[in-house]
PDB file of C-alpha atoms in Angstrom:
ATOM      1  CA  VAL A   1      -8.712   2.984   3.474  1.00 92.00           C
ATOM      2  CA  THR A   2      -6.639   0.123   2.142  1.00 95.00           C
ATOM      3  CA  LEU A   3      -2.917   0.230   2.776  1.00 95.00           C
ATOM      4  CA  LEU A   4      -0.902  -1.277  -0.093  1.00 96.00           C
ATOM      5  CA  THR A   5       2.629  -2.048   1.008  1.00 96.00           C
ATOM      6  CA  GLY A   6       5.475  -4.271  -0.126  1.00 95.00           C
ATOM      7  CA  PHE A   7       9.182  -4.082  -0.642  1.00 92.00           C
ATOM      8  CA  LEU A   8      10.894  -2.364  -3.578  1.00 90.00           C
ATOM      9  CA  GLY A   9      10.146  -4.063  -6.896  1.00 91.00           C
ATOM     10  CA  SER A  10       7.534  -6.411  -5.469  1.00 94.00           C
ATOM     11  CA  GLY A  11       4.769  -5.263  -7.815  1.00 92.00           C
ATOM     12  CA  LYS A  12       2.773  -2.677  -5.839  1.00 92.00           C
ATOM     13  CA  THR A  13       2.405  -0.306  -8.787  1.00 86.00           C
ATOM     14  CA  THR A  14       1.511  -3.160 -11.136  1.00 90.00           C
ATOM     15  CA  VAL A  15      -1.203  -4.322  -8.743  1.00 91.00           C
ATOM     16  CA  LEU A  16      -2.456  -0.768  -8.310  1.00 88.00           C
ATOM     17  CA  ASN A  17      -2.553  -0.298 -12.075  1.00 86.00           C
ATOM     18  CA  HIS A  18      -4.599  -3.466 -12.473  1.00 88.00           C
ATOM     19  CA  LEU A  19      -7.003  -2.395  -9.729  1.00 88.00           C
ATOM     20  CA  MET A  20      -7.514   1.058 -11.203  1.00 83.00           C
ATOM     21  CA  GLN A  21      -8.640  -0.517 -14.494  1.00 84.00           C
ATOM     22  CA  GLN A  22     -11.596  -2.174 -12.736  1.00 85.00           C
ATOM     23  CA  PRO A  23     -14.987  -0.425 -13.000  1.00 84.00           C
ATOM     24  CA  ALA A  24     -15.606  -0.965  -9.277  1.00 84.00           C
ATOM     25  CA  MET A  25     -12.631   1.277  -8.547  1.00 82.00           C
ATOM     26  CA  SER A  26     -14.024   4.316 -10.393  1.00 77.00           C
ATOM     27  CA  ASP A  27     -14.633   6.248  -7.169  1.00 77.00           C
ATOM     28  CA  THR A  28     -11.251   5.566  -5.624  1.00 82.00           C
ATOM     29  CA  LEU A  29      -8.718   8.064  -4.384  1.00 81.00           C
ATOM     30  CA  VAL A  30      -5.108   6.913  -4.571  1.00 83.00           C
ATOM     31  CA  ILE A  31      -2.389   8.373  -2.376  1.00 82.00           C
ATOM     32  CA  ILE A  32       1.081   7.384  -3.535  1.00 80.00           C
ATOM     33  CA  ASN A  33       4.017   7.910  -1.231  1.00 72.00           C
ATOM     34  CA  GLU A  34       7.369   8.092  -2.929  1.00 59.00           C
ATOM     35  CA  PHE A  35      10.824   8.371  -1.475  1.00 47.00           C
ATOM     36  CA  GLY A  36      13.581  10.341  -3.150  1.00 41.00           C
ATOM     37  CA  GLU A  37      14.034  13.492  -5.152  1.00 40.00           C
ATOM     38  CA  THR A  38      12.186  12.326  -8.251  1.00 38.00           C
ATOM     39  CA  ALA A  39       8.690  10.936  -7.897  1.00 40.00           C
ATOM     40  CA  LEU A  40       8.174   8.159 -10.447  1.00 39.00           C
ATOM     41  CA  ASP A  41       5.401   5.779  -9.452  1.00 43.00           C
ATOM     42  CA  HIS A  42       2.604   8.272 -10.026  1.00 41.00           C
ATOM     43  CA  ASP A  43       3.636   8.437 -13.693  1.00 41.00           C
ATOM     44  CA  LEU A  44       3.136   4.677 -13.935  1.00 39.00           C
ATOM     45  CA  VAL A  45      -0.339   4.557 -12.429  1.00 43.00           C
ATOM     46  CA  THR A  46      -3.263   4.515 -14.819  1.00 42.00           C
ATOM     47  CA  SER A  47      -5.961   6.966 -13.931  1.00 42.00           C
ATOM     48  CA  SER A  48      -9.257   8.087 -15.341  1.00 38.00           C
ATOM     49  CA  GLN A  49     -11.267  11.264 -14.944  1.00 39.00           C
ATOM     50  CA  GLU A  50     -12.924   9.737 -11.906  1.00 43.00           C
ATOM     51  CA  ASN A  51      -9.739   8.533 -10.194  1.00 46.00           C
ATOM     52  CA  LEU A  52      -7.934  11.202  -8.244  1.00 49.00           C
ATOM     53  CA  THR A  53      -4.281  10.797  -7.399  1.00 51.00           C
ATOM     54  CA  ARG A  54      -2.393  12.600  -4.659  1.00 49.00           C
ATOM     55  CA  VAL A  55       1.372  12.185  -4.630  1.00 47.00           C
ATOM     56  CA  MET A  56       3.380  12.781  -1.471  1.00 47.00           C
ATOM     57  CA  GLY A  57       7.050  12.868  -2.378  1.00 46.00           C
ATOM     58  CA  SER A  58       8.659  14.496   0.636  1.00 40.00           C
ATOM     59  CA  GLY A  59       9.918  11.359   2.336  1.00 39.00           C
ATOM     60  CA  CYS A  60       9.021   8.015   3.799  1.00 37.00           C
ATOM     61  CA  ILE A  61       5.360   7.919   4.799  1.00 38.00           C
ATOM     62  CA  CYS A  62       6.229   5.723   7.775  1.00 35.00           C
ATOM     63  CA  CYS A  63       8.267   8.318   9.609  1.00 30.00           C
ATOM     64  CA  THR A  64       8.915  11.836   8.292  1.00 35.00           C
ATOM     65  CA  ILE A  65       5.605  12.033   6.458  1.00 40.00           C
ATOM     66  CA  ARG A  66       3.394  10.800   9.278  1.00 42.00           C
ATOM     67  CA  GLY A  67       2.181  14.334   9.932  1.00 50.00           C
ATOM     68  CA  ASP A  68       1.855  14.897   6.204  1.00 74.00           C
ATOM     69  CA  LEU A  69      -0.441  11.885   5.901  1.00 81.00           C
ATOM     70  CA  VAL A  70      -2.821  13.532   8.350  1.00 84.00           C
ATOM     71  CA  SER A  71      -2.543  16.788   6.394  1.00 81.00           C
ATOM     72  CA  ALA A  72      -3.093  15.014   3.080  1.00 80.00           C
ATOM     73  CA  LEU A  73      -6.221  13.249   4.336  1.00 82.00           C
ATOM     74  CA  ARG A  74      -7.530  16.515   5.790  1.00 81.00           C
ATOM     75  CA  GLU A  75      -6.734  18.407   2.549  1.00 79.00           C
ATOM     76  CA  ILE A  76      -8.553  15.788   0.490  1.00 77.00           C
ATOM     77  CA  ARG A  77     -11.737  16.636   2.348  1.00 76.00           C
ATOM     78  CA  GLN A  78     -11.167  20.334   1.611  1.00 78.00           C
ATOM     79  CA  GLN A  79     -10.101  19.836  -2.027  1.00 76.00           C
ATOM     80  CA  PHE A  80     -13.068  17.667  -2.879  1.00 72.00           C
ATOM     81  CA  PRO A  81     -15.895  18.905  -0.629  1.00 68.00           C
ATOM     82  CA  GLU A  82     -18.641  17.098  -2.560  1.00 70.00           C
ATOM     83  CA  LYS A  83     -16.719  13.826  -2.329  1.00 65.00           C
ATOM     84  CA  ALA A  84     -16.031  14.511   1.335  1.00 58.00           C
ATOM     85  CA  LYS A  85     -19.778  14.819   1.982  1.00 61.00           C
ATOM     86  CA  GLN A  86     -20.792  11.675   0.135  1.00 65.00           C
ATOM     87  CA  GLY A  87     -17.460   9.953   0.740  1.00 64.00           C
ATOM     88  CA  PHE A  88     -15.063   8.208  -1.553  1.00 70.00           C
ATOM     89  CA  ASP A  89     -15.879   4.550  -2.006  1.00 76.00           C
ATOM     90  CA  ARG A  90     -12.324   3.827  -1.011  1.00 84.00           C
ATOM     91  CA  ILE A  91      -8.860   5.277  -0.608  1.00 85.00           C
ATOM     92  CA  ILE A  92      -5.733   3.307  -1.384  1.00 88.00           C
ATOM     93  CA  ILE A  93      -2.456   4.405   0.141  1.00 89.00           C
ATOM     94  CA  GLU A  94       0.515   2.897  -1.683  1.00 88.00           C
ATOM     95  CA  THR A  95       3.600   3.136   0.493  1.00 87.00           C
ATOM     96  CA  THR A  96       7.163   3.357  -0.631  1.00 84.00           C
ATOM     97  CA  GLY A  97       8.921  -0.005  -0.626  1.00 88.00           C
ATOM     98  CA  LEU A  98      11.086   1.151   2.263  1.00 86.00           C
ATOM     99  CA  ALA A  99       8.144   1.824   4.569  1.00 86.00           C
ATOM    100  CA  ASP A 100       7.545   0.373   7.993  1.00 89.00           C
ATOM    101  CA  PRO A 101       3.731   0.304   7.862  1.00 91.00           C
ATOM    102  CA  THR A 102       3.108   0.272  11.632  1.00 91.00           C
ATOM    103  CA  PRO A 103       3.248   4.073  12.164  1.00 88.00           C
ATOM    104  CA  ILE A 104       0.873   4.517   9.225  1.00 88.00           C
ATOM    105  CA  ILE A 105      -1.553   2.011  10.722  1.00 93.00           C
ATOM    106  CA  HIS A 106      -1.253   3.744  14.092  1.00 91.00           C
ATOM    107  CA  THR A 107      -2.038   7.118  12.506  1.00 89.00           C
ATOM    108  CA  LEU A 108      -5.040   5.745  10.605  1.00 91.00           C
ATOM    109  CA  MET A 109      -6.470   4.112  13.722  1.00 93.00           C
ATOM    110  CA  THR A 110      -5.715   6.668  16.436  1.00 93.00           C
ATOM    111  CA  HIS A 111      -5.323  10.185  15.050  1.00 91.00           C
ATOM    112  CA  PRO A 112      -8.546  12.100  15.832  1.00 91.00           C
ATOM    113  CA  GLN A 113      -8.475  14.024  12.526  1.00 85.00           C
ATOM    114  CA  VAL A 114      -8.193  10.736  10.664  1.00 87.00           C
ATOM    115  CA  TYR A 115     -10.211   8.030  12.414  1.00 88.00           C
ATOM    116  CA  SER A 116     -13.242  10.318  12.653  1.00 87.00           C
ATOM    117  CA  PHE A 117     -13.507  10.369   8.849  1.00 85.00           C
ATOM    118  CA  TYR A 118     -11.641   7.299   7.583  1.00 87.00           C
ATOM    119  CA  ARG A 119     -11.654   3.590   8.444  1.00 91.00           C
ATOM    120  CA  LEU A 120      -8.760   1.230   7.862  1.00 94.00           C
ATOM    121  CA  ASP A 121     -10.256  -1.571   5.788  1.00 95.00           C
ATOM    122  CA  GLY A 122      -7.208  -3.740   5.315  1.00 96.00           C
ATOM    123  CA  ILE A 123      -3.506  -4.062   4.673  1.00 97.00           C
ATOM    124  CA  VAL A 124      -2.244  -5.749   1.526  1.00 98.00           C
ATOM    125  CA  ALA A 125       1.435  -6.590   1.011  1.00 97.00           C
ATOM    126  CA  THR A 126       3.038  -7.635  -2.251  1.00 97.00           C
ATOM    127  CA  ILE A 127       5.923 -10.098  -2.120  1.00 97.00           C
ATOM    128  CA  ASP A 128       8.313 -10.798  -4.993  1.00 96.00           C
ATOM    129  CA  LEU A 129       8.829 -14.538  -4.613  1.00 95.00           C
ATOM    130  CA  THR A 130      12.066 -14.457  -6.641  1.00 94.00           C
ATOM    131  CA  THR A 131      13.784 -12.163  -4.122  1.00 94.00           C
ATOM    132  CA  ALA A 132      11.757 -12.791  -0.942  1.00 95.00           C
ATOM    133  CA  SER A 133      14.388 -14.772   0.977  1.00 94.00           C
ATOM    134  CA  THR A 134      17.157 -12.241   0.394  1.00 95.00           C
ATOM    135  CA  THR A 135      14.858  -9.295   1.057  1.00 96.00           C
ATOM    136  CA  LEU A 136      13.568 -10.771   4.322  1.00 96.00           C
ATOM    137  CA  ASP A 137      17.126 -11.541   5.441  1.00 96.00           C
ATOM    138  CA  ARG A 138      18.357  -8.024   4.748  1.00 96.00           C
ATOM    139  CA  PHE A 139      15.445  -5.688   5.486  1.00 96.00           C
ATOM    140  CA  GLU A 140      13.403  -5.588   8.681  1.00 95.00           C
ATOM    141  CA  GLU A 141      10.829  -3.375   6.934  1.00 94.00           C
ATOM    142  CA  ALA A 142       9.955  -6.234   4.576  1.00 96.00           C
ATOM    143  CA  VAL A 143       9.314  -8.522   7.539  1.00 97.00           C
ATOM    144  CA  LYS A 144       7.092  -5.881   9.164  1.00 96.00           C
ATOM    145  CA  GLN A 145       5.146  -5.384   5.926  1.00 97.00           C
ATOM    146  CA  ILE A 146       4.325  -9.098   5.831  1.00 98.00           C
ATOM    147  CA  ALA A 147       3.660  -9.357   9.556  1.00 97.00           C
ATOM    148  CA  VAL A 148       0.888  -6.743   9.597  1.00 97.00           C
ATOM    149  CA  ALA A 149      -0.809  -7.675   6.314  1.00 98.00           C
ATOM    150  CA  ASP A 150      -4.304  -9.079   6.061  1.00 98.00           C
ATOM    151  CA  ALA A 151      -3.522 -10.367   2.571  1.00 98.00           C
ATOM    152  CA  LEU A 152      -0.274 -11.289   0.839  1.00 98.00           C
ATOM    153  CA  LEU A 153      -0.081 -10.954  -2.933  1.00 97.00           C
ATOM    154  CA  LEU A 154       2.639 -13.331  -4.101  1.00 97.00           C
ATOM    155  CA  THR A 155       4.140 -11.985  -7.301  1.00 95.00           C
ATOM    156  CA  LYS A 156       6.496 -13.523  -9.861  1.00 93.00           C
ATOM    157  CA  ALA A 157       5.677 -17.109  -8.814  1.00 90.00           C
ATOM    158  CA  ASP A 158       5.989 -18.132 -12.459  1.00 90.00           C
ATOM    159  CA  LEU A 159       9.664 -17.144 -12.339  1.00 90.00           C
ATOM    160  CA  CYS A 160      10.483 -19.280  -9.279  1.00 86.00           C
ATOM    161  CA  GLU A 161      11.876 -22.777  -9.296  1.00 84.00           C
ATOM    162  CA  LYS A 162       9.532 -25.123  -7.445  1.00 83.00           C
ATOM    163  CA  GLN A 163      12.173 -26.319  -4.969  1.00 85.00           C
ATOM    164  CA  SER A 164      12.955 -22.751  -3.865  1.00 86.00           C
ATOM    165  CA  LEU A 165       9.283 -21.762  -3.601  1.00 91.00           C
ATOM    166  CA  GLU A 166       8.229 -24.003  -0.694  1.00 92.00           C
ATOM    167  CA  PRO A 167      10.778 -22.649   1.851  1.00 95.00           C
ATOM    168  CA  VAL A 168       9.703 -19.086   1.000  1.00 95.00           C
ATOM    169  CA  LEU A 169       6.027 -19.959   1.450  1.00 95.00           C
ATOM    170  CA  GLN A 170       6.805 -21.596   4.800  1.00 96.00           C
ATOM    171  CA  ARG A 171       8.737 -18.539   5.914  1.00 97.00           C
ATOM    172  CA  LEU A 172       5.849 -16.253   4.995  1.00 97.00           C
ATOM    173  CA  LYS A 173       3.501 -18.504   6.939  1.00 97.00           C
ATOM    174  CA  SER A 174       5.775 -18.356  10.001  1.00 98.00           C
ATOM    175  CA  ILE A 175       5.853 -14.533   9.842  1.00 98.00           C
ATOM    176  CA  ASN A 176       2.092 -14.164   9.388  1.00 98.00           C
ATOM    177  CA  PRO A 177       0.052 -17.358   9.629  1.00 98.00           C
ATOM    178  CA  ALA A 178      -3.297 -15.522   9.522  1.00 97.00           C
ATOM    179  CA  ALA A 179      -2.837 -13.624   6.246  1.00 98.00           C
ATOM    180  CA  ASP A 180      -4.684 -14.780   3.159  1.00 98.00           C
ATOM    181  CA  ARG A 181      -2.279 -15.580   0.318  1.00 97.00           C
ATOM    182  CA  TYR A 182      -2.896 -15.093  -3.400  1.00 96.00           C
ATOM    183  CA  LYS A 183      -0.531 -15.829  -6.274  1.00 93.00           C
ATOM    184  CA  VAL A 184      -0.781 -13.047  -8.827  1.00 90.00           C
ATOM    185  CA  ASN A 185       1.029 -12.531 -12.118  1.00 73.00           C
TER     186      ASN A 185
END
């Protein structure tokens, strides 16, 4: 399981769309968590016959949906018994931009109905470099998303002025010095 997190508008769905176009992702299950009355992101994600998408739109995956994540992962095994036997190559969980990823990570690593069948492979966070400073100042969730990530995907770098980019990069490094960083467009 790869957890794809990042604040609102940081490019999670764009990254996911790009990934789902890759042949290596043909046996991937995508779980998209959306917050609000109208689920939108799942309409934006490209899928093929082989890519299965499960949308959970009942609330923030980090808190109210924590039990639902367990249910969703259990239901996946029941819905797709052949895939459950041989296993999906991977599962990507895209969180809502408002998510604190730590309860999700805790569930994936400690819940007996989850860790017996699934393994957390990594946490990827997208960061919109044009709004990173403001977002990090205003939203603790954004800081947590960066702090727990194994990899940071730095989006919209081409839209940043060079003098404003270096302080943002330094701030990201101070929050999570161990994360790999990749500029993506």
